[in-house]
mmCIF file of C-alpha atoms and ligand atoms in Angstrom:
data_model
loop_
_atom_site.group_PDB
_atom_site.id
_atom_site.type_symbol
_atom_site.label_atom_id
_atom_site.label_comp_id
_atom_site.label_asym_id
_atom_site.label_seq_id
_atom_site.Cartn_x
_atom_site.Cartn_y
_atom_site.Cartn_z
ATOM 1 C CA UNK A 1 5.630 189.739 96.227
ATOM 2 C CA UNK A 2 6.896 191.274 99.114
ATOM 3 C CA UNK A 3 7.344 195.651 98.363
ATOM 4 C CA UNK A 4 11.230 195.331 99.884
ATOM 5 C CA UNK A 5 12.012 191.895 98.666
ATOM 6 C CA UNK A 6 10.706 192.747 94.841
ATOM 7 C CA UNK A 7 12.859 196.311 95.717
ATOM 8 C CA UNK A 8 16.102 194.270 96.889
ATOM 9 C CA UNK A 9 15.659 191.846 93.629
ATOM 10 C CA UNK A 10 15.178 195.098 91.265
ATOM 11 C CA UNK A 11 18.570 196.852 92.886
ATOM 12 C CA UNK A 12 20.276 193.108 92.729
ATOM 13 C CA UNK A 13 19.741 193.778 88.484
ATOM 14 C CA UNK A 14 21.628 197.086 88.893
ATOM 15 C CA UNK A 15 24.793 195.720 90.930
ATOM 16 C CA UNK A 16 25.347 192.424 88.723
ATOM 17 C CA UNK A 17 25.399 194.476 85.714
ATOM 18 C CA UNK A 18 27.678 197.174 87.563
ATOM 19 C CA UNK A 19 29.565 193.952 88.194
ATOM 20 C CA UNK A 20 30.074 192.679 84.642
ATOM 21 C CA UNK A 21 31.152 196.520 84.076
ATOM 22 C CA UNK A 22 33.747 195.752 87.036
ATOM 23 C CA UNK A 23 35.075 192.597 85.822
ATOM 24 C CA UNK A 24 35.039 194.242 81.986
ATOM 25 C CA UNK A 25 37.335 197.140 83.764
ATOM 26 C CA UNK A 26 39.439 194.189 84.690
ATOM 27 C CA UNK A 27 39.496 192.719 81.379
ATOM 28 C CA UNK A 28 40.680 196.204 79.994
ATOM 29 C CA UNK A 29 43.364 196.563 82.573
ATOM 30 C CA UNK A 30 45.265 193.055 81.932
ATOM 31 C CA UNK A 31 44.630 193.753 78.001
ATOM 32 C CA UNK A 32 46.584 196.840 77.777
ATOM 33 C CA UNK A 33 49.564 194.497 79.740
ATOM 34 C CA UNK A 34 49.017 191.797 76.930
ATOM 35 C CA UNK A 35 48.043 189.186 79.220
ATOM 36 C CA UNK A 36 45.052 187.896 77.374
ATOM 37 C CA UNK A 37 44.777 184.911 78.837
ATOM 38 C CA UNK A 38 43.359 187.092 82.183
ATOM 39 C CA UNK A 39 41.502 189.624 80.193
ATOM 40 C CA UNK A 40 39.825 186.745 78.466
ATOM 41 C CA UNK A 41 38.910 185.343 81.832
ATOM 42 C CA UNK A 42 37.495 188.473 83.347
ATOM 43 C CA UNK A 43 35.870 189.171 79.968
ATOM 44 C CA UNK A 44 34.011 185.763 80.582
ATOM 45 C CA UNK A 45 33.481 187.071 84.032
ATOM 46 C CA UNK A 46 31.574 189.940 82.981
ATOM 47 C CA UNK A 47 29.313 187.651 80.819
ATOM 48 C CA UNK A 48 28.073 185.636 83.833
ATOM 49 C CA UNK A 49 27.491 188.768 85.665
ATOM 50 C CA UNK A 50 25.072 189.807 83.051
ATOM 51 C CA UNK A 51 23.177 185.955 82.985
ATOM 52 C CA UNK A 52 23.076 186.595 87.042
ATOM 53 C CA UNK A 53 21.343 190.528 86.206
ATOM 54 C CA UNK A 54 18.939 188.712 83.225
ATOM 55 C CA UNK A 55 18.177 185.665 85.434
ATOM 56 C CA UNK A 56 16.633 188.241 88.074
ATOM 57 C CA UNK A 57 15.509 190.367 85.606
ATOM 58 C CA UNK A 58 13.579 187.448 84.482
ATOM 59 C CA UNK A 59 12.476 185.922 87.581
ATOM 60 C CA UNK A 60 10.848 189.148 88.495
ATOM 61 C CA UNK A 61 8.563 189.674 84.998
ATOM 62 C CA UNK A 62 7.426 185.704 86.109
ATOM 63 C CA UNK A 63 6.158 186.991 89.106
ATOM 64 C CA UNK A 64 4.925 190.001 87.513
ATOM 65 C CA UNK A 65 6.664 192.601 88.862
ATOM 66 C CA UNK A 66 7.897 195.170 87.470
ATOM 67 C CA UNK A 67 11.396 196.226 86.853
ATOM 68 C CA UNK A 68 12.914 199.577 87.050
ATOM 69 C CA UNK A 69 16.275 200.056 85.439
ATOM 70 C CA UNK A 70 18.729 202.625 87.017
ATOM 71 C CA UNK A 71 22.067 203.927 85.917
ATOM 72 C CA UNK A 72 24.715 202.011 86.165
ATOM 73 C CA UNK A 73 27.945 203.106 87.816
ATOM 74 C CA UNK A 74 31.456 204.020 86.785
ATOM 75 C CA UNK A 75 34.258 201.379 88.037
ATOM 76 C CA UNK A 76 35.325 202.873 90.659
ATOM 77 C CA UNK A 77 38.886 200.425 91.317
ATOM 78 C CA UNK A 78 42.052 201.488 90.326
ATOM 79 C CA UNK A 79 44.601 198.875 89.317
ATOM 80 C CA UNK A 80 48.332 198.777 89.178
ATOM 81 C CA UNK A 81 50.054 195.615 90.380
ATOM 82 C CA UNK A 82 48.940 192.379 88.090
ATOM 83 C CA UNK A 83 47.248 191.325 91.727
ATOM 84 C CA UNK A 84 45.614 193.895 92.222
ATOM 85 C CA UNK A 85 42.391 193.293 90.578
ATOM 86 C CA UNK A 86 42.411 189.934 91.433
ATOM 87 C CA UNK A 87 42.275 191.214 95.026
ATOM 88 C CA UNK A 88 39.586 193.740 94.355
ATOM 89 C CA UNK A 89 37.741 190.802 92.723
ATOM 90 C CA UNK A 90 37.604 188.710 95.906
ATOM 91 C CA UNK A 91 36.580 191.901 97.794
ATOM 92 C CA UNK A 92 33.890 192.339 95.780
ATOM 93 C CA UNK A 93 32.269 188.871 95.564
ATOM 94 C CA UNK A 94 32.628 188.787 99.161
ATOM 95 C CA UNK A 95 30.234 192.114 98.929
ATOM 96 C CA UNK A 96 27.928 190.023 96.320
ATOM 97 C CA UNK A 97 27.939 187.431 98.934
ATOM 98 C CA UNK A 98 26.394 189.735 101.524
ATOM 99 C CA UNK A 99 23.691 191.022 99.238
ATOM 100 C CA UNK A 100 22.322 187.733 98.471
ATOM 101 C CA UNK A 101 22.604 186.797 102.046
ATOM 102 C CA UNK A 102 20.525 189.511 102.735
ATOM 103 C CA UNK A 103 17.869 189.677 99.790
ATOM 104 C CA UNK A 104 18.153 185.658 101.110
ATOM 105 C CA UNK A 105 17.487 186.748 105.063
ATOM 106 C CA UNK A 106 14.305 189.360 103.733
ATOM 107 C CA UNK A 107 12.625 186.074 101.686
ATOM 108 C CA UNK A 108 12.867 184.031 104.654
ATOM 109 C CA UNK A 109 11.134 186.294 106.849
ATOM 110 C CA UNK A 110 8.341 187.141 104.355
ATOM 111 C CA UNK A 111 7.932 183.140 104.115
ATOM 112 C CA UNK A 112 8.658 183.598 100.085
ATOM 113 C CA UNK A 113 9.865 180.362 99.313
ATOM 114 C CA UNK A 114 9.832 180.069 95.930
ATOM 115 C CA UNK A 115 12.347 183.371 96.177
ATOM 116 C CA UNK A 116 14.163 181.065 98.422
ATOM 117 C CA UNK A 117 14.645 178.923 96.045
ATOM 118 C CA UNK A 118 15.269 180.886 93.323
ATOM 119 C CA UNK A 119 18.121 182.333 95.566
ATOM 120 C CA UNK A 120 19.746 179.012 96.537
ATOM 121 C CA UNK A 121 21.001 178.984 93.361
ATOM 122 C CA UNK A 122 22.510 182.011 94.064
ATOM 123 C CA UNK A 123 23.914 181.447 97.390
ATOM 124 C CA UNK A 124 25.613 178.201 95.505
ATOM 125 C CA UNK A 125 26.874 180.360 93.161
ATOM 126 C CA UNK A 126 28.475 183.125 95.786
ATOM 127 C CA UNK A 127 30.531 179.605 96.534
ATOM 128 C CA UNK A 128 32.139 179.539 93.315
ATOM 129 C CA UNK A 129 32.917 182.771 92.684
ATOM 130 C CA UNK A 130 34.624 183.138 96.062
ATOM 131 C CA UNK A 131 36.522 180.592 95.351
ATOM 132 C CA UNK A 132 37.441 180.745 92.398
ATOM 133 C CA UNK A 133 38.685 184.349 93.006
ATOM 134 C CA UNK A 134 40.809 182.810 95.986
ATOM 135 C CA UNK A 135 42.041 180.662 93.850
ATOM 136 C CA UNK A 136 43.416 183.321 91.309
ATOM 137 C CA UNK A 137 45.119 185.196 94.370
ATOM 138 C CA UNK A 138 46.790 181.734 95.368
ATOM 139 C CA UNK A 139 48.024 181.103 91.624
ATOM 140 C CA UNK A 140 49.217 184.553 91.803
ATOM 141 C CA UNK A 141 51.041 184.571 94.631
ATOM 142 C CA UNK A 142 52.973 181.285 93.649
ATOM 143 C CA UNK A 143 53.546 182.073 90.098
ATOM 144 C CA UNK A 144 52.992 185.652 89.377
ATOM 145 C CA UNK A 145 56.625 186.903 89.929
ATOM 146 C CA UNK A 146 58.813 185.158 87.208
ATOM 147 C CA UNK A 147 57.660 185.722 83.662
ATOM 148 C CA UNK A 148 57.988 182.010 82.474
ATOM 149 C CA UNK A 149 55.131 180.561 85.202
ATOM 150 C CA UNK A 150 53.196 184.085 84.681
ATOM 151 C CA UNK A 151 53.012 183.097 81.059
ATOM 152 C CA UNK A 152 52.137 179.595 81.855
ATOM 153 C CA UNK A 153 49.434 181.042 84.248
ATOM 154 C CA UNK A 154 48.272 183.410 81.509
ATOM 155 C CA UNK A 155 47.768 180.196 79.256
ATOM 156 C CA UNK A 156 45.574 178.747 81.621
ATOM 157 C CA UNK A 157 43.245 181.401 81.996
ATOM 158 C CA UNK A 158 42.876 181.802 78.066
ATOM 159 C CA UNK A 159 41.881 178.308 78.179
ATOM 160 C CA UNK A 160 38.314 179.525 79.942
ATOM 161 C CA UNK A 161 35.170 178.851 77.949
ATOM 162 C CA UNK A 162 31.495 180.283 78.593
ATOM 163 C CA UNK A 163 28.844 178.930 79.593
ATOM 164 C CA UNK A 164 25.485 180.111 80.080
ATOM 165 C CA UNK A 165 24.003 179.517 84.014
ATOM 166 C CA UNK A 166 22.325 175.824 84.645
ATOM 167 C CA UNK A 167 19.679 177.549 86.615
ATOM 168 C CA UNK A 168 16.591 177.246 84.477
ATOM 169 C CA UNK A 169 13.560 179.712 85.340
HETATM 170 FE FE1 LIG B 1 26.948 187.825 90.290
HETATM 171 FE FE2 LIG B 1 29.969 187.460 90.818
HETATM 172 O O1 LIG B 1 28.264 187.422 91.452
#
């Protein structure tokens, strides 16, 4: 593989995993309000964040290459409306976003398709999670400010289940 590509791929490990810390600070911040119904949905957050870290993790050691693990950083957000993580959240996918885009741009040019392909998944993925954080900002915005819809909101979000990636390596 490529030097910068397999380089871009090994520091892509690092920031999903610094991302499931992220989304686990998130978690922590809407637990200490008691609204478990978002902590449990940023706690499943941070659990797909590590499948994105393993899934790269594990599509380098196919291609033997080897992975170097580096610390992992603090969360470095501070939260103190109920939106204001959800904002941070979108911020940050949108910063995911560009990663891929870019680890995507690097694979093109070294005519690595099968890391193409790996990434589509990935790019498909970026989808989701943008929208899905837009989607939390919208719900927010509408309900967030009387206690009766925040608590029906809250329900909703406890109702979110894992489950592991369909992308199969
Ligand atoms: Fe791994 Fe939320 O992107």
């Amino acid at each position: 593989m490529d030097k910068n590509l397999a380089e871009l791929l090994n520091d892509q490990i690092n920031k999903e995993f610094y991302s499931a810390y992220l989304y686990l600070d998130m978690a922590n911040f809407y637990s200490d309000k008691g609204l478990d119904g978002f902590a449990n949905w940023y706690e499943i957050q941070a659990k797909e964040e590590q499948d994105h870290a393993m899934l790269i993790y594990q599509y380098l050691h196919n291609n033997n290459e080897k992975v170097t693990l580096k610390a992992i950083a603090k969360p470095d957000k501070t939260f103190t409306t109920l939106m204001d993580p959800l904002k941070a959240g979108l911020e940050h996918e949108q910063y995911v976003t560009s990663l891929i885009n870019n680890i995507y741009s690097v694979a093109t040019q070294v005519q690595d398709y099968r890391t193409v392909q790996f990434l589509d998944w990935f790019v498909k993925e970026q989808g989701e999670e943008e929208k899905n954080s837009t989607d939390l900002i919208t719900k927010m915005e509408l309900f967030g400010d009387d206690a009766r819809t925040l608590y029906m909101l809250n329900s909703e979000l406890a109702a979110r289940v894992y489950s592991a990636p369909s992308l199969v390596l």
